[in-house]
Coordinates of C-alpha atoms and ligand atoms in Angstrom, one line a residue:
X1 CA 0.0 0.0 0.0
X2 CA 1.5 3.5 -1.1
X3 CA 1.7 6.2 1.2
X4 CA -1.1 7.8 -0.5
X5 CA -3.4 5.0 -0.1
X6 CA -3.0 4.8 3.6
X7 CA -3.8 8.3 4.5
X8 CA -6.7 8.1 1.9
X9 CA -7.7 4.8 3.9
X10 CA -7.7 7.0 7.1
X11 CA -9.4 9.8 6.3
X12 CA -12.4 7.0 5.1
X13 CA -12.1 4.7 8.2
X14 CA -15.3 5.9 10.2
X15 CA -15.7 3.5 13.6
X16 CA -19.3 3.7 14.9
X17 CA -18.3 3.0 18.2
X18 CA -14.8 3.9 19.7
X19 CA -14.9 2.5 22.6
X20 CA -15.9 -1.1 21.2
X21 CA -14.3 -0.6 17.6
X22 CA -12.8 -3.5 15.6
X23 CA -9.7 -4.6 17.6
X24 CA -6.5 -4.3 14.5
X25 CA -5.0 -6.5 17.0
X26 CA -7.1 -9.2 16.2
X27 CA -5.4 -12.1 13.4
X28 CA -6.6 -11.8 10.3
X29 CA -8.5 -15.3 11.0
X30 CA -10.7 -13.3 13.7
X31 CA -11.6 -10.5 11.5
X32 CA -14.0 -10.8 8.8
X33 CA -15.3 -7.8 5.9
X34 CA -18.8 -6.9 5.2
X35 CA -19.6 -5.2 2.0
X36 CA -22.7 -3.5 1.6
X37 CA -24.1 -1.8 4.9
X38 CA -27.9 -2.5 3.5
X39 CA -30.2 -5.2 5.4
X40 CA -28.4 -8.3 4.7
X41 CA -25.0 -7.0 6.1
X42 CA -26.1 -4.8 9.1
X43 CA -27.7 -8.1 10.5
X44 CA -24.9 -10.5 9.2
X45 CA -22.6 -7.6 11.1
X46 CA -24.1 -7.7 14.3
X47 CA -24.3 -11.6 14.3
X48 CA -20.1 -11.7 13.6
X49 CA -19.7 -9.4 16.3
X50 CA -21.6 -11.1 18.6
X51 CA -19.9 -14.3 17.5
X52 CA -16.2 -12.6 19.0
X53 CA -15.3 -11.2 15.4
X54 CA -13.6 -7.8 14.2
X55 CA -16.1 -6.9 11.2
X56 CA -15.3 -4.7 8.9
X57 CA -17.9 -3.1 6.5
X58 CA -16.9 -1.8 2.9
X59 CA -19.4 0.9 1.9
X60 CA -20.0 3.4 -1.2
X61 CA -20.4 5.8 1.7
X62 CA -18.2 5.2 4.7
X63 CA -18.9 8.9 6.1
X64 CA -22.7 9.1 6.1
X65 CA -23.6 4.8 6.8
X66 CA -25.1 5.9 10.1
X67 CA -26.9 2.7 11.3
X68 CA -24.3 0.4 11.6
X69 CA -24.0 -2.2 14.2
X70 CA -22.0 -0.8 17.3
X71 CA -18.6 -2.2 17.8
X72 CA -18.1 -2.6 13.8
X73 CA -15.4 -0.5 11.2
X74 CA -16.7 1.5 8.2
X75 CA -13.9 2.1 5.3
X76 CA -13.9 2.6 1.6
X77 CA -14.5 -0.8 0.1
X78 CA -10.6 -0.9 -1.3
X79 CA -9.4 -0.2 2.5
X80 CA -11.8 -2.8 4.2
X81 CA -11.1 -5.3 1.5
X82 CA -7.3 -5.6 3.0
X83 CA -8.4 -5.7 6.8
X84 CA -9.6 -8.9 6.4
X85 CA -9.5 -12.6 4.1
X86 CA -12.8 -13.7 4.0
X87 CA -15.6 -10.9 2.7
X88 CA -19.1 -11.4 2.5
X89 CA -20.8 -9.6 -0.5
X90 CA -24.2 -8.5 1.2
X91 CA -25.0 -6.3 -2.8
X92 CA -27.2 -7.3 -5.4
X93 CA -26.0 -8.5 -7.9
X94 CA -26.8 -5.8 -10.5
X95 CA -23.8 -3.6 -8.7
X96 CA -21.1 -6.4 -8.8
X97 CA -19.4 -4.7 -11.4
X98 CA -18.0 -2.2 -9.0
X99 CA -16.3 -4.9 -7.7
X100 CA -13.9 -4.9 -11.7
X101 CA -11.5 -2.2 -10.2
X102 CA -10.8 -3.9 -7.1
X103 CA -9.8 -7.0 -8.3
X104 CA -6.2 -6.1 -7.2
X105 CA -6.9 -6.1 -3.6
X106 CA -9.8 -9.1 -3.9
X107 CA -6.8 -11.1 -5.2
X108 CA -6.6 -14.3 -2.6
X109 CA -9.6 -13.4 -1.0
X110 CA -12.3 -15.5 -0.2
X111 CA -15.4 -14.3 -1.6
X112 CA -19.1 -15.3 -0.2
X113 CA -21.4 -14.8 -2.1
X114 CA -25.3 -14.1 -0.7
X115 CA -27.0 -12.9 -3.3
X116 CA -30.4 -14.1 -4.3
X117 CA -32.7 -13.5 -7.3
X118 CA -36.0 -12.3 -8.1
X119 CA -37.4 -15.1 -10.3
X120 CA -35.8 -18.3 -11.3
X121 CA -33.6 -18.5 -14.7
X122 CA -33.0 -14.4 -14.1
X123 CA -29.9 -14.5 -15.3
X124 CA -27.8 -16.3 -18.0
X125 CA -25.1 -18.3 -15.1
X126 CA -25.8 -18.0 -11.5
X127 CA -24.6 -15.2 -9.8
X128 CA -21.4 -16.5 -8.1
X129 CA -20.3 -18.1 -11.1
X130 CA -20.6 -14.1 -12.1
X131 CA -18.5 -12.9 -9.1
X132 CA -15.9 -15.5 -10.4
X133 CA -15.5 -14.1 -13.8
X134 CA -15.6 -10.5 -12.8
X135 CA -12.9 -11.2 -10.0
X136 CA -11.0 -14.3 -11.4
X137 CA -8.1 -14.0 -8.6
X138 CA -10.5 -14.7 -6.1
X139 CA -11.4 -17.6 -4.5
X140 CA -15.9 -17.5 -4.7
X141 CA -18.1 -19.8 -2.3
X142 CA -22.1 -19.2 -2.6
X143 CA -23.6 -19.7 0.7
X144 CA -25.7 -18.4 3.8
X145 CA -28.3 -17.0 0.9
X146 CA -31.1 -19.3 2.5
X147 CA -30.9 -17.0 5.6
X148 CA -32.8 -13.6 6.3
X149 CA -31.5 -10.6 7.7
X150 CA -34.8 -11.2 10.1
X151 CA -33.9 -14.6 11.1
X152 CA -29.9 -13.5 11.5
X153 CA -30.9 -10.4 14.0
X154 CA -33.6 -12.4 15.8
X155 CA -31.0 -15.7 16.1
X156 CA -31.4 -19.0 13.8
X157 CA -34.3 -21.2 14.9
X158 CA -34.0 -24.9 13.9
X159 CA -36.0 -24.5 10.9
X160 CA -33.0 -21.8 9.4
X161 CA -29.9 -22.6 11.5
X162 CA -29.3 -25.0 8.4
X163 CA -26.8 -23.1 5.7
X164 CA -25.5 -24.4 2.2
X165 CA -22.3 -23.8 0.9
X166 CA -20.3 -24.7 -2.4
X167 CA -17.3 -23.5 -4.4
X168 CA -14.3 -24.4 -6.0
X169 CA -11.7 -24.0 -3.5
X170 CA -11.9 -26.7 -0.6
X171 CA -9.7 -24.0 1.8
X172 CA -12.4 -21.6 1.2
X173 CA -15.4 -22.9 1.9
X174 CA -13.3 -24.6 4.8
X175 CA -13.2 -20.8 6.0
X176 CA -16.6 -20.2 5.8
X177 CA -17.7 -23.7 7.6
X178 CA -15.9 -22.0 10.5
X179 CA -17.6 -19.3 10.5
X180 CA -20.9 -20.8 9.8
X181 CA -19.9 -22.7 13.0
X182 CA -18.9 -19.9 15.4
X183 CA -22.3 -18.2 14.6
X184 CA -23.9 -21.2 15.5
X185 CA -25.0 -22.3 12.0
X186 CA -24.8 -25.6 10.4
X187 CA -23.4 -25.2 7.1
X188 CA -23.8 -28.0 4.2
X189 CA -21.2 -28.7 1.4
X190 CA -23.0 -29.0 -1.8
X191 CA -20.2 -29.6 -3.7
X192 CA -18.6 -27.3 -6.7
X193 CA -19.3 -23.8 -8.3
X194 CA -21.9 -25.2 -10.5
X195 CA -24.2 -26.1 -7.6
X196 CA -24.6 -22.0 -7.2
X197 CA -28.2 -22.0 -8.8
X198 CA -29.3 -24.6 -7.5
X199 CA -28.7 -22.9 -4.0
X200 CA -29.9 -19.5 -5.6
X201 CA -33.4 -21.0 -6.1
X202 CA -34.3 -22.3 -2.7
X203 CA -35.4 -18.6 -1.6
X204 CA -37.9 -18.8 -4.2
X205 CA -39.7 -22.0 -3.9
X206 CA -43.0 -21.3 -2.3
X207 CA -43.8 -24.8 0.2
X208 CA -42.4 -27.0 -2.9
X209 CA -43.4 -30.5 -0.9
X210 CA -47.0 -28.8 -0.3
X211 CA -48.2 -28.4 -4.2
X212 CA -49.1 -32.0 -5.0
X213 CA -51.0 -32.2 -1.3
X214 CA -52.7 -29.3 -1.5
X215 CA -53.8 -29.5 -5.1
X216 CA -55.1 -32.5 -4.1
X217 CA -57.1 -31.0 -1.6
X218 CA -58.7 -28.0 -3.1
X219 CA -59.3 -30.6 -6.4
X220 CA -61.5 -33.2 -3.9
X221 CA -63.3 -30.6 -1.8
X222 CA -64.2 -28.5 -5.2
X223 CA -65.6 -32.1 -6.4
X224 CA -67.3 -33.8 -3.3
X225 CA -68.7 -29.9 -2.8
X226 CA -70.7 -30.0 -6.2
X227 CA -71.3 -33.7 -5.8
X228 CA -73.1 -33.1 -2.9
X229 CA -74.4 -29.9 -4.0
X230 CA -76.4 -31.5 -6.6
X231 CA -77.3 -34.5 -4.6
X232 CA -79.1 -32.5 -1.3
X233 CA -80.0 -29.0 -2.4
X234 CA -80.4 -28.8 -5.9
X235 CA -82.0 -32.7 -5.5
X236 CA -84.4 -30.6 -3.0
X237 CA -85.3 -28.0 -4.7
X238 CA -86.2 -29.8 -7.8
X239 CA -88.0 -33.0 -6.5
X240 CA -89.7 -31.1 -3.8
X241 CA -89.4 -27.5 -4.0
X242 CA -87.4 -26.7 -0.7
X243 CA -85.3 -24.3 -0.3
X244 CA -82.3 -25.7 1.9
X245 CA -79.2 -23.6 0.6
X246 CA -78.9 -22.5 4.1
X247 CA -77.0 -25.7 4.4
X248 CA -74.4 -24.8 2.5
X249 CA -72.8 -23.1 5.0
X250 CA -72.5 -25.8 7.5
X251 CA -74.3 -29.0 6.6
X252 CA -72.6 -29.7 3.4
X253 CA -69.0 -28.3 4.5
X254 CA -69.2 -31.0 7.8
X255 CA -69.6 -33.4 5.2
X256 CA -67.4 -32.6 2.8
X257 CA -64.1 -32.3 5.2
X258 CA -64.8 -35.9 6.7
X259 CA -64.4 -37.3 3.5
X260 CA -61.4 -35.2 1.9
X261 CA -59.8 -35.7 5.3
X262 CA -60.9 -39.9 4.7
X263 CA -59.4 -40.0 1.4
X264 CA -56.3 -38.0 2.3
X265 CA -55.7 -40.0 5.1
X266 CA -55.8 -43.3 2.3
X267 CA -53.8 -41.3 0.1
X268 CA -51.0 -40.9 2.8
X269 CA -51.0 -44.6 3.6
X270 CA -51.6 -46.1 -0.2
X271 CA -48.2 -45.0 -1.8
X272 CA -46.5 -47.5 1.4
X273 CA -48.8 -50.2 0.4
X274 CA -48.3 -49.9 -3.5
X275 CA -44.2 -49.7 -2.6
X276 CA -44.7 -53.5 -0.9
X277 CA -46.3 -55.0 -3.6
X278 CA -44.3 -53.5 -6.2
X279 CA -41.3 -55.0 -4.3
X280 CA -43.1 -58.4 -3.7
X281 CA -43.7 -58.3 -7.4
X282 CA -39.7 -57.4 -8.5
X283 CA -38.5 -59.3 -5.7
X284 CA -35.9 -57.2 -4.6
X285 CA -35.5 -53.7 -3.0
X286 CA -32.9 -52.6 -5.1
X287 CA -34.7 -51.6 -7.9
X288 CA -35.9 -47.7 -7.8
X289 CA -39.4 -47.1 -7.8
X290 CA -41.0 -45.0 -10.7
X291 CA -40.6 -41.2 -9.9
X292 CA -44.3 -40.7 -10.0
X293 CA -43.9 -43.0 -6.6
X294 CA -41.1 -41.5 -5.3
X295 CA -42.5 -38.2 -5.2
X296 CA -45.8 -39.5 -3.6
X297 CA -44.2 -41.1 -1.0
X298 CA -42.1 -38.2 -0.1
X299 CA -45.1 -35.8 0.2
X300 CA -47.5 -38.3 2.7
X301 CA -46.2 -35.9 5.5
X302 CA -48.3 -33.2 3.8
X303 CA -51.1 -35.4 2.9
X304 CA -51.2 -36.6 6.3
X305 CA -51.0 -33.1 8.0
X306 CA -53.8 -32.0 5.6
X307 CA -55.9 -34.8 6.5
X308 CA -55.7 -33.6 9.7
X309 CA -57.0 -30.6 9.0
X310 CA -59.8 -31.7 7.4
X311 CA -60.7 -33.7 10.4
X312 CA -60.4 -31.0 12.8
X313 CA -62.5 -28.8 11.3
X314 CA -65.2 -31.8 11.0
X315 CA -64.9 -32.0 14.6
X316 CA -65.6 -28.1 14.8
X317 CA -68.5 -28.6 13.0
X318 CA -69.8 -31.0 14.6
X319 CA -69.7 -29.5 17.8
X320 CA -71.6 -27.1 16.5
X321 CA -74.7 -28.4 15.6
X322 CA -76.3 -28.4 18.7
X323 CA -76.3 -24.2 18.7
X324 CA -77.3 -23.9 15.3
X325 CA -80.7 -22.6 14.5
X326 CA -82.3 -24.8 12.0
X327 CA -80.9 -27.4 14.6
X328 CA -82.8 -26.0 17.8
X329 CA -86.1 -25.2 15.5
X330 CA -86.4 -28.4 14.7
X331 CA -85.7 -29.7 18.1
X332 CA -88.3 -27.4 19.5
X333 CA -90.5 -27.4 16.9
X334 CA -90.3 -31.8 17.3
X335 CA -90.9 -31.5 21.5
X336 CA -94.1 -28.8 20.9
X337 CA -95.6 -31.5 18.6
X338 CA -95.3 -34.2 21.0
X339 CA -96.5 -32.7 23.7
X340 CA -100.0 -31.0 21.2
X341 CA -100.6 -34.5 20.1
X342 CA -99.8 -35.9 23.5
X343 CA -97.5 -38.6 22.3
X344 CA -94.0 -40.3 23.7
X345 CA -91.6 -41.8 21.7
X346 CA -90.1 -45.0 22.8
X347 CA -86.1 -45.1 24.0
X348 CA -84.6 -47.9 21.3
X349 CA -81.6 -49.2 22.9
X350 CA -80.2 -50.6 19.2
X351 CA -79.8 -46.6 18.1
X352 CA -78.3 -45.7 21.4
X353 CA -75.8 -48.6 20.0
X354 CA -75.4 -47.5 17.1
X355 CA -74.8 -43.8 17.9
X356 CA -72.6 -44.3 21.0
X357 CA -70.6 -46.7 18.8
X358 CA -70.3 -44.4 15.2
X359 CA -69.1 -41.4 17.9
X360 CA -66.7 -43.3 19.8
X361 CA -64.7 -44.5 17.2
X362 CA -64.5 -40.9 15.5
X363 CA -63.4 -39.9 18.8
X364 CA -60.5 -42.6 19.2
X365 CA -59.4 -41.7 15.1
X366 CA -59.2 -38.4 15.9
X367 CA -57.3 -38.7 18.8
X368 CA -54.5 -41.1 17.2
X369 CA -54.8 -38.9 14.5
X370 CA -53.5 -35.9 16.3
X371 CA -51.3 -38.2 17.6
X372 CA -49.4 -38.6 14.0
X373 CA -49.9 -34.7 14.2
X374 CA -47.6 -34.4 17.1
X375 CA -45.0 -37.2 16.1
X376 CA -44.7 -35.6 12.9
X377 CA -43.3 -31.9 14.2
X378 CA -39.3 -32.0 13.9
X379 CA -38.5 -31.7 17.2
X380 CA -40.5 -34.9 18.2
X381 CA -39.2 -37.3 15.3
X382 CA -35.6 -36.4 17.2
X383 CA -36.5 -37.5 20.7
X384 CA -38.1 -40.4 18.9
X385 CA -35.8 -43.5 18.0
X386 CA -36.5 -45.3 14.2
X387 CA -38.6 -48.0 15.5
X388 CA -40.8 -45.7 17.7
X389 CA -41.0 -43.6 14.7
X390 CA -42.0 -45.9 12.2
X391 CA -44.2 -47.5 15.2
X392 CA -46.6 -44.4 15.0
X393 CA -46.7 -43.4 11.6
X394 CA -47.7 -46.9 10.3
X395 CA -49.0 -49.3 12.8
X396 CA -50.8 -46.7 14.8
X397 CA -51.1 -44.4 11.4
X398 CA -52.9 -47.8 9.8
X399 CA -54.8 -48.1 13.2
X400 CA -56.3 -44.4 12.7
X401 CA -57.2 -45.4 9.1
X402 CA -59.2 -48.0 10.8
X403 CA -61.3 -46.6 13.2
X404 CA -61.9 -43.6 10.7
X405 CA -63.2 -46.1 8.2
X406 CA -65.0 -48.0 10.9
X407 CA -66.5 -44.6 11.8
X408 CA -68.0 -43.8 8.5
X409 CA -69.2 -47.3 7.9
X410 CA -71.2 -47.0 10.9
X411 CA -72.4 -43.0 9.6
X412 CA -73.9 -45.3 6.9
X413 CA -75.4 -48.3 9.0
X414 CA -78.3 -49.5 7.5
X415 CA -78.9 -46.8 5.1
X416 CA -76.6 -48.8 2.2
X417 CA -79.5 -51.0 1.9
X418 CA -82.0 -48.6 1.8
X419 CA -82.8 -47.2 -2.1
X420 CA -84.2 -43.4 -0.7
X421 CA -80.4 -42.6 -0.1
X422 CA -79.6 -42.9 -3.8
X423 CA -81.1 -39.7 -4.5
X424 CA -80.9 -39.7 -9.1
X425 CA -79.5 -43.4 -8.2
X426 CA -76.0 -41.6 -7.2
X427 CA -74.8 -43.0 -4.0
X428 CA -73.9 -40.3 -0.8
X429 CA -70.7 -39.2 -0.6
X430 CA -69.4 -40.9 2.3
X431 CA -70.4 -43.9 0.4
X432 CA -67.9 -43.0 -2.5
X433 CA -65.0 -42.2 0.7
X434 CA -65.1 -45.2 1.6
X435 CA -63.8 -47.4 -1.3
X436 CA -59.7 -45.9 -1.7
X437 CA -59.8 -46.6 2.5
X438 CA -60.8 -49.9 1.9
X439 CA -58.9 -50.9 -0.4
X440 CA -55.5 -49.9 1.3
X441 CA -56.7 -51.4 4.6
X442 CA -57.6 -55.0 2.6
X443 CA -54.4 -54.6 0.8
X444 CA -52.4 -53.9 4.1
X445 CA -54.1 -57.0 5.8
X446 CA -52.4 -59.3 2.6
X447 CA -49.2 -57.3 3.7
X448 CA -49.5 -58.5 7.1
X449 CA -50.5 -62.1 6.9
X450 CA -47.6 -64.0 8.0
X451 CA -46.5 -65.5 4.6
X452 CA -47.1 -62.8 2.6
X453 CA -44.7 -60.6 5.7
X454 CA -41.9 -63.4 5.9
X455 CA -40.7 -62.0 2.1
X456 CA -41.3 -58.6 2.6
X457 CA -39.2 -58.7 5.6
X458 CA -36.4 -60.4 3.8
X459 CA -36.8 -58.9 0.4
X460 CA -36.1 -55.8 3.3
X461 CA -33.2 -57.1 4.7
X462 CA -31.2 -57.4 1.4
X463 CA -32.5 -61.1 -0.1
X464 CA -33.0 -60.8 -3.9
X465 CA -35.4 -63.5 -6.0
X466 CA -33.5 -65.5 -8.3
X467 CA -30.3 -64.5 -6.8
X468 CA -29.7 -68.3 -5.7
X469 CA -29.7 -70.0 -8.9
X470 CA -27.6 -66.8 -10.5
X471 CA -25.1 -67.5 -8.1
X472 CA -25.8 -70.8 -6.0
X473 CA -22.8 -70.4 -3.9
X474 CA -24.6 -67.9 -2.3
X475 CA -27.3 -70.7 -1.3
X476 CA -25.1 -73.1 0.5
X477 CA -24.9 -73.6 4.0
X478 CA -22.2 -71.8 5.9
X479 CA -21.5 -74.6 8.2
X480 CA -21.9 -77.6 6.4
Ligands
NAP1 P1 -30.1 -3.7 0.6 O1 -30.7 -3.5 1.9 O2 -30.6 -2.9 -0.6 O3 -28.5 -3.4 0.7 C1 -27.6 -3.5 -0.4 C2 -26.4 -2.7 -0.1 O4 -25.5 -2.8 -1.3 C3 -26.6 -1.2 0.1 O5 -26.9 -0.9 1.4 C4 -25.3 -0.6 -0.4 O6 -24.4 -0.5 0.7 C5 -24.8 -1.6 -1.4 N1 -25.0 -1.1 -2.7 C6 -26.1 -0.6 -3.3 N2 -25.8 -0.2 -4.6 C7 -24.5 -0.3 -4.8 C8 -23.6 -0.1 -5.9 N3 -24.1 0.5 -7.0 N4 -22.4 -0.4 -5.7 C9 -21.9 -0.9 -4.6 N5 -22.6 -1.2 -3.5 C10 -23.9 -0.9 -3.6 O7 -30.1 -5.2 0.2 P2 -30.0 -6.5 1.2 O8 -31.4 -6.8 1.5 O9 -29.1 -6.2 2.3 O10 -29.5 -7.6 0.2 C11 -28.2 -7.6 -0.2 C12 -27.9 -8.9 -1.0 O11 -28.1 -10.0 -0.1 C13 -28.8 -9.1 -2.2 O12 -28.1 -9.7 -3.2 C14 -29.9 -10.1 -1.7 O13 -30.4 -10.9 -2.7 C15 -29.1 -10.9 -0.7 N6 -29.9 -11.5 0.4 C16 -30.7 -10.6 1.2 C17 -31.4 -11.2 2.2 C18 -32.3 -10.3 3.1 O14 -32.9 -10.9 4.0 N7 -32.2 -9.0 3.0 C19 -31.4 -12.5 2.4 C20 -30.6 -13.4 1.6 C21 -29.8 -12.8 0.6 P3 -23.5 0.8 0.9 O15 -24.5 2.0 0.8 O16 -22.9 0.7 2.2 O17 -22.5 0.8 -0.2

């Protein structure tokens, strides 16, 4: 550095608190450059100097950046760009090119790069590959671009204390591990360079693993709505001339969440199923399963927390019914009548059964199902070991498909027989819910019977069919 240089670098060295500014005693290891005093690197500041760090920012405007974390250095961005090895570039990307006249002192440097993007495919190469070209002495690494200046002022939670990282240089991004580390992150290597916008897109995927479940959703309750639109109202209206669109609002919702929350509930369970059989049929497990399988199976977290949904608000609903008007008309309106005509009706022990029965075993679903609820949150799966896990989600999970299937075939009783409840000879909708549950609980019990289980469990544990007579050493006894 010329004389020059050095008095120009003091003159533009601002510290925003003496008493607590960045210690120049501090190894170059211990003291880390911000440039870019906006959002990203005011936050990113005060979390390195928490962290024990010297941080010093590079700014357009060392003189006038005013809110600036306490404790932290302000220079010229040529000056701050020697205080320290690693710098973390906290500017868009559209300003990178002021970066071209500095390559001199960026030269060696490790270079993180946190930029994100507005929309995916913005630009031609991902942006660190950018920084690369436009500062080829440097060594680049994209990371920590997952993280918010929100979440990096307010201190990780679990859900973002998880970073990615990837470069060229294995030094570098060895550097920026240890930083990740001292601020209490966990940072991932993803590998090389190229990786870059891969890791510039996760900011913009919107709940990627919730699409398929919700689509699904929204696609059966705008179906099983109109179903049963047509089938009670409009049915009403034109066989009989009553108007019962008040019903909309509650009637028809309470039955159209049981039985999206039903099929959901099958829909989280059926992909498992499908996987045995499809490995009974191949006879092996090292075969991959079509991607169409893969990516159901991976979303059944969704499905089921959806499903869950669905049944809560059924059991909102339901508890509702007793305050409801039409509800406590006709009650009334029933009571009046009896007494006028001086009549009793007679207690029939076979309906108090049935009714005790059908509510009981919604209760007990609903119960295991918030049960899978609670065993599905993050911090519960990690107190939980494998076999407790998989203990919950499939043989209670199965057990909750059960009872909720028991459930609505008691809803039903002995109105499958009778032909009034095939109003225009379509059948009610819990009647249509209840095949898909059926079928994975009948196909789960041929899963389960004890021959059928014996190859599942070893096709599980590695056996392959046919792999004896390819290779019959394999089939002889080990101790003769
Ligand atoms: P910001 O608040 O707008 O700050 C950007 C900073 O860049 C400015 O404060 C300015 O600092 C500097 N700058 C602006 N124009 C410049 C130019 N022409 N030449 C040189 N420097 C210039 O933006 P931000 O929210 O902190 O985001 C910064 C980067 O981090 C972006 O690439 C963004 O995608 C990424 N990011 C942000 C977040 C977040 O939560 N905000 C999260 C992840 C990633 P000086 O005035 O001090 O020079």
């Amino acid at each position: 550095m010329t004389g020059q240089e050095r008095s120009e670098e003091k003159s533009e060295c601002v510290s925003l608190s003496p008493m607590m500014e960045a210690d120049p005693a501090l190894p170059e290891s211990e003291r880390v450059c911000v440039f870019g005093t906006g959002d990203l690197g005011h936050s990113l500041g005060l979390r390195l100097l928490q962290a024990g760090y010297g941080v010093v920012f590079g700014s357009r405007r060392p003189h006038s950046s005013s809110r600036l974390p306490h404790g932290a250095q302000v220079l010229g961005h040529a000056a701050a760009a020697q205080s320290a090895h690693l710098i973390f570039i906290a500017v868009q990307r559209e300003h990178y090119d002021f970066l071209v006249p500095l390559a001199n002192q960026l030269k060696g440097k490790v270079l993180v790069d946190l930029s994100n993007n507005l929309r995916k495919n913005q630009y031609p190469e991902a942006n660190a590959e950018y920084l690369q070209s436009l500062v080829p002495g440097a060594e680049v690494v994209k990371g920590f671009n997952t993280l918010s200046a929100w979440s990096l002022q307010n201190g990780p939670s679990d859900a973002n204390r998880q970073v990615y990282i990837c470069g060229e240089s294995a030094e570098a991004k060895e550097a920026v591990i240890a930083v990740a580390t001292k601020l209490g992150l966990s940072a991932l290597d993803r590998g090389s360079i190229s990786v870059a916008r891969e890791l510039e897109d996760f900011p913009l995927q919107l709940f990627p693993q919730w699409r398929l479940p919700l689509r699904i959703a929204i696609g059966l309750s705008a179906a099983f709505f109109f179903y049963l639109l047509i089938r009670y109202v409009i049915y009403a209206y034109v066989t009989q001339g009553k108007d019962i669109s008040f019903r909309i609002m509650v009637s028809l919702a309470n039955q159209v969440c049981p039985i999206v929350s039903l099929i959901m509930l099958s829909l989280c369970y059926l992909p498992g199923v499908l996987a045995s059989f499809l490995q009974l049929y191949r006879g092996t497990k090292y075969r991959r399963f079509p991607n169409w399988l893969d990516r159901w199976m991976l979303c059944r977290k969704q499905l089921g927390l959806l499903s869950l949904g669905f049944a809560f608000l059924h059991v909102l609903y339901t508890l509702i019914i007793p305050i409801r008007y039409s509800v406590m008309f006709w009650v009334t309106e029933h009571t009046v009548s009896l007494i006028r005509e001086n009549r009793t009706t007679m207690f029939d022990t076979t309906t108090a059964w049935h009714d005790d029965s059908y509510l009981s075993l919604g209760i007990l679903g609903f119960g295991l199902y918030v049960l899978l609820g609670i065993t599905s949150l993050p911090s519960v799966i990690n107190s939980l070991s494998w076999r407790e896990f998989s203990f919950v989600q499939s043989k209670l999970g199965h057990l909750t498909l059960l009872l909720c299937t028991a459930h609505t075939y008691l809803y039903g009783w002995n109105r499958f027989l009778s032909s009034s409840t095939y109003k225009w000879y379509t059948p009610p909708g819990y009647m249509l819910c209840l095949v898909l549950p059926s079928v994975v609980l009948l196909l789960k019990l041929l899963l389960i019977t004890p021959c059928v289980d014996r190859t599942i469990t070893r096709i599980r544990q590695g056996w392959e069919r046919g792999a004896d007579q390819r290779n019959p050493k394999d089939s002889q006894p080990l101790i003769p």
